XYZ file of C-alpha atoms in Angstrom:
554
model
C -4.654 16.189 -7.166
C -5.508 13.904 -10.069
C -4.815 10.180 -9.938
C -1.642 9.376 -11.826
C -1.704 6.804 -14.622
C 0.437 4.393 -12.599
C -1.819 4.770 -9.562
C -4.944 4.130 -11.619
C -3.302 1.013 -13.041
C -2.377 -0.120 -9.553
C -5.932 0.343 -8.333
C -7.292 -1.651 -11.260
C -4.836 -4.426 -10.435
C -5.847 -4.307 -6.787
C -9.495 -4.853 -7.658
C -8.624 -7.889 -9.755
C -6.465 -9.322 -7.012
C -9.222 -8.814 -4.476
C -11.482 -10.981 -6.611
C -8.850 -13.732 -6.705
C -8.250 -13.763 -2.938
C -7.199 -17.296 -2.046
C -9.018 -19.213 0.644
C -6.920 -21.137 3.106
C -6.136 -24.623 1.841
C -4.888 -27.692 3.594
C -1.184 -27.805 4.304
C 1.399 -27.946 7.032
C 0.914 -25.215 9.616
C 3.568 -22.617 10.139
C 4.791 -19.175 9.236
C 5.067 -15.654 10.592
C 2.989 -12.633 9.604
C 4.540 -9.207 10.240
C 2.023 -6.348 9.940
C 3.329 -2.789 9.612
C 0.740 -0.561 11.272
C 0.563 3.128 12.022
C -0.096 3.098 15.754
C 0.439 1.190 18.968
C -2.541 -0.454 20.660
C -3.765 1.530 23.644
C -4.513 -1.763 25.385
C -4.596 -5.518 24.755
C -7.440 -6.438 27.141
C -10.988 -6.358 25.669
C -12.713 -3.886 28.044
C -9.860 -1.399 27.659
C -9.444 -1.404 23.873
C -10.301 1.800 21.990
C -8.382 1.619 18.699
C -8.252 -0.632 15.658
C -4.843 -2.179 16.341
C -5.902 -3.147 19.856
C -9.064 -4.683 18.403
C -7.019 -6.770 15.974
C -4.864 -8.068 18.815
C -7.721 -9.009 21.145
C -9.622 -10.710 18.326
C -6.605 -12.984 17.905
C -6.307 -13.608 21.653
C -9.964 -14.044 22.658
C -12.956 -15.982 21.417
C -16.313 -14.213 21.454
C -19.431 -15.842 22.864
C -20.459 -16.701 19.289
C -18.603 -15.954 16.072
C -20.041 -13.956 13.177
C -19.929 -15.237 9.637
C -18.127 -13.503 6.787
C -21.355 -11.552 6.272
C -22.667 -10.124 9.526
C -26.245 -10.809 10.556
C -27.578 -7.889 12.589
C -31.063 -9.237 13.256
C -31.477 -12.596 14.986
C -28.794 -15.284 15.248
C -28.738 -16.836 11.783
C -25.226 -17.508 10.475
C -23.416 -17.367 13.824
C -20.959 -20.138 14.715
C -19.911 -21.443 18.140
C -17.344 -19.495 20.103
C -17.085 -19.808 23.884
C -20.664 -21.094 23.657
C -21.291 -24.275 21.699
C -25.054 -23.623 21.479
C -27.769 -21.305 22.798
C -31.503 -21.325 23.453
C -33.919 -18.386 23.280
C -36.754 -17.972 25.766
C -40.257 -17.880 24.320
C -40.535 -14.134 24.994
C -37.023 -13.424 23.628
C -36.100 -11.622 26.845
C -33.376 -14.108 27.713
C -30.908 -16.365 25.915
C -29.301 -19.362 27.644
C -25.761 -20.005 26.372
C -24.114 -23.380 26.906
C -20.341 -23.160 27.187
C -18.256 -25.687 25.276
C -16.935 -27.976 28.040
C -13.593 -28.137 26.206
C -13.101 -24.367 26.413
C -9.951 -23.323 28.274
C -8.129 -20.132 29.105
C -4.523 -19.990 28.026
C -3.360 -20.720 31.583
C -5.222 -24.049 31.454
C -8.188 -23.068 33.628
C -11.623 -24.017 32.231
C -13.939 -21.315 30.908
C -16.941 -21.009 33.188
C -20.246 -19.132 33.288
C -18.976 -16.987 36.167
C -16.337 -15.582 33.810
C -19.032 -14.077 31.603
C -20.957 -12.596 34.523
C -17.757 -11.079 35.920
C -16.804 -9.683 32.511
C -20.086 -7.783 32.198
C -19.455 -6.142 35.576
C -15.943 -5.118 34.494
C -17.193 -3.616 31.226
C -19.815 -1.589 33.085
C -17.493 -0.192 35.748
C -17.444 3.618 35.302
C -13.658 3.666 35.677
C -13.299 1.381 32.642
C -15.466 3.434 30.242
C -15.564 0.558 27.756
C -16.537 1.479 24.210
C -18.945 -1.475 24.183
C -21.153 -0.153 26.995
C -23.717 1.596 24.727
C -24.214 -1.635 22.769
C -24.803 -3.558 25.996
C -27.348 -1.162 27.454
C -30.169 -3.600 26.679
C -28.554 -6.399 28.712
C -30.134 -6.333 32.142
C -27.960 -8.997 33.790
C -26.246 -12.362 33.426
C -27.185 -15.299 35.653
C -25.352 -18.603 36.043
C -27.691 -21.574 36.676
C -24.676 -23.903 36.492
C -20.966 -23.652 35.750
C -21.379 -24.271 32.024
C -24.542 -22.241 31.451
C -25.061 -18.515 31.591
C -28.272 -16.689 30.813
C -28.262 -13.201 29.334
C -31.362 -11.310 30.476
C -32.565 -8.348 28.428
C -34.479 -5.326 29.717
C -36.423 -5.287 26.465
C -36.459 -7.049 23.142
C -34.407 -5.597 20.301
C -33.870 -6.744 16.708
C -30.092 -6.647 17.213
C -29.896 -7.942 20.785
C -27.981 -11.109 19.849
C -25.445 -9.227 17.707
C -25.021 -6.516 20.338
C -24.247 -9.070 23.026
C -21.971 -11.555 21.298
C -19.864 -9.057 19.367
C -19.361 -6.595 22.217
C -19.070 -8.648 25.405
C -15.772 -10.517 25.014
C -15.335 -12.841 28.031
C -12.157 -12.583 30.100
C -11.167 -14.918 32.977
C -12.588 -13.990 36.385
C -9.792 -15.747 38.257
C -7.311 -13.298 36.691
C -9.216 -10.014 36.473
C -12.244 -9.975 38.793
C -10.264 -8.968 41.887
C -8.401 -6.080 40.251
C -10.008 -2.729 41.045
C -11.412 -1.147 37.857
C -9.443 2.068 38.289
C -6.243 0.000 38.558
C -6.932 -2.401 35.704
C -5.263 -0.468 32.875
C -1.961 -0.315 34.768
C -2.126 -3.864 36.144
C 0.552 -6.303 34.865
C -2.211 -8.811 34.057
C -3.759 -6.311 31.620
C -0.482 -5.962 29.732
C 0.105 -9.728 29.486
C -3.455 -10.945 28.915
C -4.753 -14.477 29.430
C -7.078 -15.254 26.551
C -9.100 -18.081 25.017
C -8.441 -17.697 21.292
C -6.288 -19.625 18.864
C -3.332 -17.326 19.562
C -1.668 -16.765 22.926
C -0.128 -13.496 24.045
C 3.599 -13.292 23.325
C 4.864 -9.828 24.221
C 4.157 -6.138 23.946
C 7.007 -3.697 23.484
C 5.178 -0.320 23.607
C 5.868 1.835 20.593
C 7.574 -1.053 18.808
C 5.561 -4.257 18.448
C 2.932 -6.637 19.781
C 3.250 -10.378 19.152
C 0.938 -13.356 19.533
C 1.860 -17.007 19.024
C -0.155 -20.060 18.057
C -1.946 -22.069 20.719
C -1.016 -25.417 19.235
C -3.296 -27.323 21.641
C -6.414 -25.197 21.172
C -9.634 -27.191 21.454
C -10.867 -25.805 18.119
C -7.603 -26.656 16.381
C -4.435 -24.660 16.012
C -4.250 -21.625 13.695
C -2.521 -21.845 10.347
C 0.206 -19.363 11.330
C 2.779 -19.803 14.074
C 3.028 -16.158 14.956
C 1.595 -12.713 14.158
C 3.350 -9.447 15.042
C 2.135 -5.877 14.667
C 5.096 -3.545 14.018
C 4.565 0.129 14.884
C 5.729 2.111 11.833
C 4.152 5.565 11.723
C 5.504 6.670 8.328
C 3.414 5.312 5.393
C 6.406 5.566 3.053
C 8.488 3.450 5.438
C 5.661 0.918 5.683
C 5.563 0.503 1.895
C 9.353 0.235 1.724
C 9.352 -2.500 4.387
C 6.651 -4.388 2.481
C 8.599 -4.161 -0.779
C 11.808 -5.311 0.940
C 10.106 -8.200 2.731
C 10.801 -6.675 6.151
C 7.020 -6.595 6.644
C 4.473 -9.022 5.223
C 1.452 -6.768 5.250
C 0.416 -3.105 5.304
C -3.254 -2.665 6.096
C -3.742 0.789 4.545
C -1.715 1.815 1.488
C -1.853 5.344 0.112
C -1.806 6.279 -3.572
C 1.961 6.688 -3.732
C 2.556 3.289 -2.134
C 0.076 1.604 -4.462
C 1.818 3.096 -7.472
C 5.248 1.989 -6.229
C 4.076 -1.576 -5.575
C 1.901 -2.033 -8.665
C 4.482 -4.034 -10.617
C 5.856 -6.042 -7.694
C 4.862 -9.681 -8.232
C 5.894 -10.536 -4.663
C 3.103 -8.340 -3.290
C -0.648 -8.706 -3.753
C -2.703 -5.502 -3.632
C -6.146 -6.280 -2.223
C -8.944 -3.741 -2.548
C -11.726 -4.199 -0.026
C -14.724 -2.274 1.240
C -14.212 -0.399 4.461
C -16.147 1.113 7.334
C -13.348 3.561 8.195
C -14.120 7.286 8.323
C -12.793 10.580 9.671
C -14.621 13.388 11.449
C -13.724 16.604 13.280
C -15.485 16.580 16.666
C -16.416 19.897 18.283
C -16.052 20.222 22.042
C -19.390 21.638 23.160
C -18.027 22.346 26.655
C -15.342 24.701 27.911
C -12.138 22.623 28.293
C -11.189 24.671 31.369
C -14.628 24.533 32.967
C -16.675 21.598 31.579
C -19.848 22.697 33.373
C -19.995 25.699 31.048
C -20.611 25.643 27.287
C -17.638 26.131 24.999
C -17.295 29.860 24.250
C -17.487 29.081 20.515
C -18.872 25.627 19.900
C -21.620 25.776 22.480
C -23.429 27.779 19.767
C -25.259 25.521 17.296
C -25.356 28.094 14.499
C -21.617 28.674 14.712
C -21.004 24.924 14.366
C -23.348 24.863 11.364
C -21.475 27.733 9.721
C -18.119 26.029 10.216
C -19.477 22.774 8.807
C -20.751 24.551 5.680
C -17.326 26.162 5.199
C -15.714 22.773 4.490
C -15.695 21.344 0.973
C -15.587 17.589 1.591
C -15.054 16.765 -2.072
C -11.955 18.960 -2.195
C -10.675 17.278 0.946
C -11.132 13.804 -0.536
C -9.440 14.793 -3.787
C -6.488 16.311 -1.943
C -6.087 13.741 0.822
C -7.278 10.383 -0.501
C -7.497 10.882 -4.272
C -9.292 7.774 -5.558
C -9.115 5.985 -2.187
C -11.984 7.765 -0.466
C -15.375 9.402 -0.756
C -16.927 12.472 0.836
C -19.301 11.566 3.627
C -22.928 12.349 2.893
C -24.451 11.431 6.260
C -23.341 10.595 9.816
C -23.033 6.957 8.683
C -20.658 5.508 6.110
C -22.385 4.741 2.839
C -22.250 0.938 3.234
C -24.759 1.160 6.096
C -27.347 2.529 3.666
C -28.638 5.544 5.589
C -27.502 8.275 3.225
C -30.956 9.896 3.180
C -29.851 11.659 6.379
C -28.010 14.485 4.658
C -25.161 16.487 6.089
C -25.086 20.270 5.763
C -23.873 21.146 2.245
C -20.712 23.033 1.389
C -21.872 26.655 1.059
C -19.275 29.265 1.977
C -21.632 32.164 1.148
C -24.270 30.841 3.529
C -21.576 30.177 6.149
C -20.370 33.790 5.884
C -23.891 35.170 6.121
C -24.616 33.050 9.191
C -21.435 34.270 10.890
C -22.506 37.839 10.116
C -25.838 37.314 11.832
C -24.030 35.914 14.876
C -22.063 39.154 15.185
C -18.733 37.818 13.957
C -17.279 40.459 11.617
C -13.848 41.447 10.359
C -13.679 44.899 11.942
C -9.932 45.508 11.558
C -9.436 44.219 8.013
C -7.005 41.416 8.891
C -9.201 38.743 7.314
C -10.273 37.220 10.646
C -13.643 37.903 12.199
C -14.011 39.293 15.697
C -16.790 39.651 18.215
C -15.764 42.453 20.514
C -12.123 41.765 21.389
C -12.317 38.027 20.685
C -11.016 36.688 17.355
C -12.839 33.787 15.708
C -10.031 31.263 16.050
C -9.570 27.766 17.480
C -7.264 24.765 17.506
C -7.802 21.422 15.757
C -5.860 18.528 17.274
C -4.682 15.684 15.037
C -2.085 12.883 15.255
C 1.267 13.907 13.827
C 1.771 10.320 12.626
C -1.274 10.408 10.322
C -0.364 11.740 6.894
C -4.042 11.843 5.922
C -5.137 13.909 8.868
C -2.122 16.223 8.612
C -3.011 16.828 4.986
C -6.664 17.356 5.965
C -5.653 20.214 8.245
C -3.641 21.782 5.428
C -6.719 21.761 3.201
C -9.144 22.882 5.919
C -7.069 25.887 6.984
C -7.649 28.025 3.834
C -11.299 26.889 3.628
C -11.887 28.302 7.099
C -9.807 31.387 6.268
C -12.083 32.047 3.272
C -14.987 32.725 5.661
C -12.878 34.708 8.139
C -11.932 31.960 10.585
C -8.431 31.202 11.856
C -7.755 27.500 12.421
C -4.560 26.537 14.249
C -3.239 22.971 13.794
C -2.150 21.081 16.915
C -0.171 17.987 15.905
C 0.472 15.540 18.733
C 1.218 11.873 19.355
C -1.842 9.589 18.938
C -1.824 8.659 22.634
C -1.782 12.348 23.602
C -4.734 13.054 21.321
C -6.667 10.087 22.737
C -6.058 11.105 26.339
C -7.053 14.721 25.639
C -10.227 13.612 23.815
C -11.318 11.388 26.682
C -10.668 14.187 29.186
C -12.434 16.857 27.097
C -9.256 18.945 26.766
C -9.568 20.176 23.186
C -11.364 22.658 20.937
C -11.791 20.391 17.916
C -10.218 16.959 17.502
C -9.784 15.192 14.157
C -10.505 11.514 14.731
C -10.411 8.429 12.539
C -12.671 5.451 13.252
C -13.083 1.918 11.983
C -16.865 1.915 12.033
C -19.358 -0.698 13.107
C -21.744 -2.223 10.518
C -24.594 -1.771 12.987
C -26.329 1.634 12.643
C -27.032 1.408 16.388
C -23.366 2.199 16.993
C -24.085 5.894 16.474
C -25.295 5.858 20.092
C -21.718 5.295 21.234
C -20.682 8.754 20.049
C -23.779 10.886 20.459
C -26.190 9.632 23.160
C -26.405 11.969 26.158
C -25.458 9.301 28.705
C -22.239 8.638 26.808
C -20.788 12.032 27.720
C -18.939 10.450 30.660
C -18.509 6.991 29.153
C -17.964 5.697 25.669
C -16.825 8.103 22.970
C -19.129 11.121 23.156
C -15.996 13.223 23.446
C -17.639 16.520 22.565
C -20.426 16.183 25.140
C -23.303 16.389 22.645
C -26.804 16.121 24.100
C -30.192 16.373 22.418
C -33.185 14.614 24.045
C -34.970 14.430 20.678
C -32.024 12.585 19.123
C -31.840 10.265 22.151
C -35.528 9.389 21.931
C -35.438 8.919 18.153
C -32.383 6.680 18.086
C -33.764 4.632 20.992
C -36.997 4.135 19.064
C -35.057 3.108 15.954
C -33.054 0.547 17.898
C -36.176 -0.961 19.487
C -38.297 -1.145 16.333
C -38.735 -4.556 14.685
C -40.404 -3.276 11.511
C -37.438 -2.722 9.119
C -39.196 0.058 7.191
C -40.147 1.941 10.345
C -36.690 1.429 11.849
C -35.039 2.767 8.683
C -37.185 5.900 8.786
C -36.351 6.480 12.454
C -32.620 6.047 11.827
C -32.868 8.585 9.001
C -34.679 11.018 11.303
C -32.108 10.548 14.079
C -29.284 11.090 11.596
C -30.942 14.243 10.289
C -31.264 15.665 13.812
C -27.584 14.924 14.350
C -26.520 16.419 11.030
C -28.494 19.605 11.633
C -27.045 20.043 15.122
C -23.520 19.656 13.644
C -21.664 18.362 16.744
C -18.956 17.299 14.286
C -17.846 17.804 10.710
C -18.103 14.389 9.076
C -15.446 14.525 6.386
C -14.643 11.378 4.404
C -14.798 7.615 4.395
C -11.847 5.588 3.209
C -11.502 2.873 0.624
C -8.922 0.362 1.757
C -6.145 -1.205 -0.278
C -4.027 -3.704 1.640
C -0.614 -4.943 0.589
C 0.187 -8.589 1.384
C 3.262 -10.627 0.466
C 2.256 -13.171 -2.157
C 3.487 -16.198 -0.194
C 0.468 -15.922 2.128
C -2.759 -17.819 1.591
C -5.462 -15.589 3.024
C -9.065 -16.238 4.044
C -12.142 -14.073 3.532
C -11.672 -10.501 4.770
C -15.067 -8.988 5.710
C -15.639 -5.242 5.422
C -15.963 -4.799 9.184
C -12.658 -6.544 9.979
C -10.097 -7.818 7.471
C -8.525 -9.784 10.351
C -11.698 -11.721 11.225
C -10.309 -14.992 9.829
C -6.643 -14.469 10.653
C -6.509 -17.913 12.296
C -7.136 -19.420 8.838
C -4.225 -17.686 7.104
C -1.138 -19.708 6.288
C 2.103 -19.524 4.341
C 2.650 -21.558 1.209
C 5.086 -24.275 2.423
C 7.073 -23.990 -0.805
C 7.599 -20.245 -0.354
C 8.604 -19.992 3.293
C 11.524 -17.889 4.427
C 13.676 -18.135 7.539
C 11.240 -16.469 9.906
C 8.495 -18.877 8.781
C 10.490 -21.869 9.965
C 11.206 -21.111 13.617
C 7.893 -22.491 14.889
C 5.431 -21.083 17.441
C 7.886 -19.235 19.651
C 9.186 -15.691 20.027
C 12.345 -14.696 18.167
C 14.828 -12.286 19.768
C 13.543 -8.701 19.955
């Protein structure tokens, strides 16, 4: 599908508008931001969050230990601002960092933030029943000690170039007096987890599952109140409906607009189209273990050469053209291109080589129906994807004939996002098509592919290669940037050649925002990073901007 003239014009306009993004200026606080988003958060408590919407909510509700700048520093602590901690001191051997909590820091129930809260939070994150996504990033943290109530010391098992970043961006403190006595296997269902007590500039308002999540301004916050009175995430799964709500003013923002929506909104002066870099990407993860008997290899995908053949059957460029048009790019390595590790090359599209490899594996079309068999077994499998995702539905439509061209039958399995997530975590799938909002740290690849993450984190397919483990560990621990880069490339190449997934495309993001909003900088890793600095132009407020920091009727 070629980009239409109107869409190309819209994209050009979006780039110009991105350059003229307005920083928050002084003015009376107030206003409501309604965000139309495609999915419900799985959770609103930091250790339990697994999706992007949940991350947006907890970043509004909770302060980190230290806050990143608009440009993330991965090595050292330059550019970080106070969060829960007002200052910190490194030991001479860099194996510990003493953080001094701001004595003004309070939880939303009025209790003071204390060092014991941080120590308790680490224990909650590491509980096997929690399976927090952040655990791989915190593997270098040995323990947290509390020499006094306002000081906690993070002790590291070894030095790492990214140890500060890994700690402060992944360990989000939660109050011990609320959560420490809840058993980990009961936490997700606990009332306190669904009405969280935070420390950020917004307080929790309400969560109506499948409908909306709302936060309201903490007007007495010790760092100053946010510019907005209220932010609500509205669950609207249809992209066309999202764009229509934005155009009608029923929503104030859509975080991912497709080509059709961009074209329809291009001439609307009440909406700003903002083009921004993204870390979002999509991959099809193979289950390397039998869903019915996880101790055994998957009857198909336990074979490395079969996975390689299937990966080479997929034309990523065709997928991007059909699914994202000008709003995406084919992935070239297991990392998105902004991370700069594209020298680790994925298997190329080569249907002839894929067919030849399947031949050598004994998969042949013996009955002339176009599908290969091995004995009585047909070469067929199911790919699970969320029915609410237009992009992933369309991806399956494009992938099906590409697989068919090499004699493989792919059967789509469209389900609700929560059903897909639960099945992925339990290993109940053949292939699952997943979308991720990536991390700017190349270390994050450990979360998906390290052996020890098969029962925790997001190594859903159960991939394990000791050589990859050792190489990525060496890359993470290496202080020489040139040597570290080479090790990351080698680790990525091992991963690409093993083909535990088909890395498909990375997205380019165009957001739609009602023009009455004054936004702040929106970094690539998180457009919402400075949401507390957004505000509404006082001269352009509408009724919902004038009700103050309280919840309106449902």
